């Protein structure tokens, strides 16, 4: 909940997005912990291995987390796909997914991967990674997708807006 509250008070826009992503990340970790604790007494080795496997890939984490919310992640895909030909940042996101061979999955899975790649572009600064600040139109992309990311984080927390 702290990340959600921080998202309303944080700026610039990229950090607001990051706080909403952290809501999702915290929920995923809570789910892994819950499944670990539930299965540990019956089969400790299996429970530990499942937990370790779940934590191996952040992309796998967001995709697993997205599955019950396919409609919202498909909406993220649709918003970003609509900007693909006019926004350099979004075009680079899709190109990166094609390079990593993630783009051939369903729209909701690609939507989850796009959200993950935005997160990476904001937090990573390296030669081989996309750097958010290198794209003058990055804020426009965030502005477009942020309402859906916000609704997603809220729904994951069990909060729905009328």
Short mmCIF file of N, CA and C in Angstrom, two decimals, residues 72-128:
data_model
loop_
_atom_site.label_atom_id
_atom_site.label_comp_id
_atom_site.label_asym_id
_atom_site.label_seq_id
_atom_site.Cartn_x
_atom_site.Cartn_y
_atom_site.Cartn_z
N UNK A 72 -6.54 -6.32 -18.46
CA UNK A 72 -5.83 -5.07 -18.20
C UNK A 72 -4.47 -5.03 -18.90
N UNK A 73 -3.77 -6.16 -18.91
CA UNK A 73 -2.48 -6.19 -19.59
C UNK A 73 -2.64 -6.14 -21.10
N UNK A 74 -3.76 -6.68 -21.60
CA UNK A 74 -4.05 -6.54 -23.03
C UNK A 74 -4.36 -5.07 -23.35
N UNK A 75 -5.01 -4.40 -22.41
CA UNK A 75 -5.27 -2.96 -22.59
C UNK A 75 -3.96 -2.18 -22.62
N UNK A 76 -3.00 -2.55 -21.76
CA UNK A 76 -1.67 -1.92 -21.79
C UNK A 76 -1.05 -2.11 -23.17
N UNK A 77 -1.14 -3.35 -23.68
CA UNK A 77 -0.62 -3.63 -25.02
C UNK A 77 -1.29 -2.74 -26.05
N UNK A 78 -2.63 -2.64 -26.00
CA UNK A 78 -3.38 -1.87 -27.00
C UNK A 78 -2.98 -0.40 -26.97
N UNK A 79 -2.85 0.17 -25.79
CA UNK A 79 -2.46 1.58 -25.67
C UNK A 79 -1.08 1.78 -26.31
N UNK A 80 -0.14 0.93 -25.96
CA UNK A 80 1.22 1.08 -26.47
C UNK A 80 1.30 0.74 -27.95
N UNK A 81 0.55 -0.28 -28.39
CA UNK A 81 0.54 -0.64 -29.81
C UNK A 81 0.01 0.53 -30.64
N UNK A 82 -0.93 1.27 -30.10
CA UNK A 82 -1.46 2.44 -30.80
C UNK A 82 -0.44 3.56 -30.97
N UNK A 83 0.60 3.53 -30.16
CA UNK A 83 1.66 4.54 -30.23
C UNK A 83 2.91 4.05 -30.98
N UNK A 84 2.90 2.79 -31.35
CA UNK A 84 4.10 2.15 -31.91
C UNK A 84 4.68 2.91 -33.11
N UNK A 85 3.84 3.48 -33.95
CA UNK A 85 4.33 4.15 -35.16
C UNK A 85 4.57 5.64 -34.99
N UNK A 86 4.24 6.18 -33.83
CA UNK A 86 4.39 7.63 -33.63
C UNK A 86 5.28 7.99 -32.45
N UNK A 87 5.66 7.03 -31.63
CA UNK A 87 6.43 7.30 -30.42
C UNK A 87 7.72 6.48 -30.47
N UNK A 88 8.85 7.15 -30.49
CA UNK A 88 10.14 6.46 -30.61
C UNK A 88 10.41 5.53 -29.42
N UNK A 89 10.01 5.94 -28.23
CA UNK A 89 10.22 5.11 -27.05
C UNK A 89 9.43 3.81 -27.18
N UNK A 90 8.16 3.91 -27.56
CA UNK A 90 7.31 2.72 -27.70
C UNK A 90 7.83 1.84 -28.84
N UNK A 91 8.25 2.45 -29.94
CA UNK A 91 8.80 1.67 -31.05
C UNK A 91 10.03 0.88 -30.58
N UNK A 92 10.87 1.52 -29.77
CA UNK A 92 12.05 0.84 -29.24
C UNK A 92 11.67 -0.29 -28.29
N UNK A 93 10.60 -0.10 -27.51
CA UNK A 93 10.12 -1.17 -26.62
C UNK A 93 9.71 -2.41 -27.42
N UNK A 94 8.92 -2.20 -28.47
CA UNK A 94 8.48 -3.32 -29.30
C UNK A 94 9.67 -3.98 -30.01
N UNK A 95 10.60 -3.17 -30.47
CA UNK A 95 11.78 -3.72 -31.14
C UNK A 95 12.59 -4.58 -30.16
N UNK A 96 12.69 -4.12 -28.94
CA UNK A 96 13.42 -4.88 -27.91
C UNK A 96 12.74 -6.23 -27.65
N UNK A 97 11.41 -6.23 -27.60
CA UNK A 97 10.68 -7.48 -27.39
C UNK A 97 10.87 -8.42 -28.58
N UNK A 98 10.88 -7.89 -29.78
CA UNK A 98 11.12 -8.72 -30.96
C UNK A 98 12.50 -9.34 -30.90
N UNK A 99 13.48 -8.55 -30.48
CA UNK A 99 14.86 -9.03 -30.35
C UNK A 99 14.96 -10.15 -29.31
N UNK A 100 14.20 -10.02 -28.24
CA UNK A 100 14.22 -11.03 -27.18
C UNK A 100 13.23 -12.15 -27.44
N UNK A 101 12.54 -12.08 -28.59
CA UNK A 101 11.57 -13.10 -29.01
C UNK A 101 10.41 -13.26 -28.02
N UNK A 102 9.96 -12.14 -27.45
CA UNK A 102 8.84 -12.13 -26.51
C UNK A 102 7.56 -11.72 -27.23
N UNK A 103 7.70 -11.09 -28.38
CA UNK A 103 6.57 -10.47 -29.06
C UNK A 103 5.58 -11.46 -29.66
N UNK A 104 5.93 -12.73 -29.80
CA UNK A 104 5.05 -13.69 -30.45
C UNK A 104 3.99 -14.28 -29.55
N UNK A 105 3.95 -13.90 -28.30
CA UNK A 105 2.97 -14.43 -27.36
C UNK A 105 1.65 -13.67 -27.50
N UNK A 106 0.69 -13.98 -26.65
CA UNK A 106 -0.59 -13.28 -26.67
C UNK A 106 -0.43 -11.82 -26.31
N UNK A 107 -1.46 -11.05 -26.62
CA UNK A 107 -1.41 -9.60 -26.37
C UNK A 107 -1.22 -9.29 -24.90
N UNK A 108 -1.89 -10.04 -24.01
CA UNK A 108 -1.74 -9.75 -22.57
C UNK A 108 -0.33 -10.06 -22.11
N UNK A 109 0.28 -11.12 -22.64
CA UNK A 109 1.66 -11.46 -22.27
C UNK A 109 2.64 -10.41 -22.80
N UNK A 110 2.39 -9.97 -24.02
CA UNK A 110 3.23 -8.91 -24.57
C UNK A 110 3.02 -7.62 -23.79
N UNK A 111 1.79 -7.35 -23.37
CA UNK A 111 1.52 -6.18 -22.53
C UNK A 111 2.31 -6.23 -21.23
N UNK A 112 2.34 -7.41 -20.60
CA UNK A 112 3.12 -7.57 -19.37
C UNK A 112 4.60 -7.35 -19.65
N UNK A 113 5.09 -7.88 -20.76
CA UNK A 113 6.50 -7.72 -21.12
C UNK A 113 6.83 -6.26 -21.40
N UNK A 114 5.89 -5.54 -22.02
CA UNK A 114 6.10 -4.11 -22.28
C UNK A 114 6.20 -3.33 -20.97
N UNK A 115 5.33 -3.63 -20.02
CA UNK A 115 5.37 -2.97 -18.72
C UNK A 115 6.71 -3.25 -18.04
N UNK A 116 7.16 -4.49 -18.13
CA UNK A 116 8.46 -4.85 -17.56
C UNK A 116 9.59 -4.09 -18.26
N UNK A 117 9.53 -3.98 -19.59
CA UNK A 117 10.58 -3.28 -20.32
C UNK A 117 10.58 -1.78 -20.01
N UNK A 118 9.42 -1.20 -19.76
CA UNK A 118 9.38 0.21 -19.34
C UNK A 118 10.10 0.34 -18.01
N UNK A 119 9.79 -0.57 -17.10
CA UNK A 119 10.45 -0.56 -15.79
C UNK A 119 11.96 -0.65 -15.94
N UNK A 120 12.41 -1.54 -16.81
CA UNK A 120 13.85 -1.70 -17.04
C UNK A 120 14.47 -0.43 -17.62
N UNK A 121 13.78 0.21 -18.56
CA UNK A 121 14.29 1.43 -19.17
C UNK A 121 14.42 2.55 -18.14
N UNK A 122 13.53 2.57 -17.16
CA UNK A 122 13.58 3.60 -16.13
C UNK A 122 14.69 3.33 -15.12
N UNK A 123 14.87 2.08 -14.71
CA UNK A 123 15.82 1.80 -13.62
C UNK A 123 17.22 1.40 -14.09
N UNK A 124 17.37 0.92 -15.31
CA UNK A 124 18.68 0.50 -15.78
C UNK A 124 19.32 1.60 -16.59
N UNK A 125 20.61 1.75 -16.38
CA UNK A 125 21.37 2.70 -17.19
C UNK A 125 22.65 2.00 -17.60
N UNK A 126 22.61 1.37 -18.73
CA UNK A 126 23.78 0.65 -19.20
C UNK A 126 23.84 0.66 -20.71
N UNK A 127 24.95 0.22 -21.24
CA UNK A 127 25.14 0.24 -22.69
C UNK A 127 24.15 -0.66 -23.42
N UNK A 128 23.82 -1.80 -22.85
CA UNK A 128 22.98 -2.76 -23.56
C UNK A 128 21.49 -2.59 -23.25
#
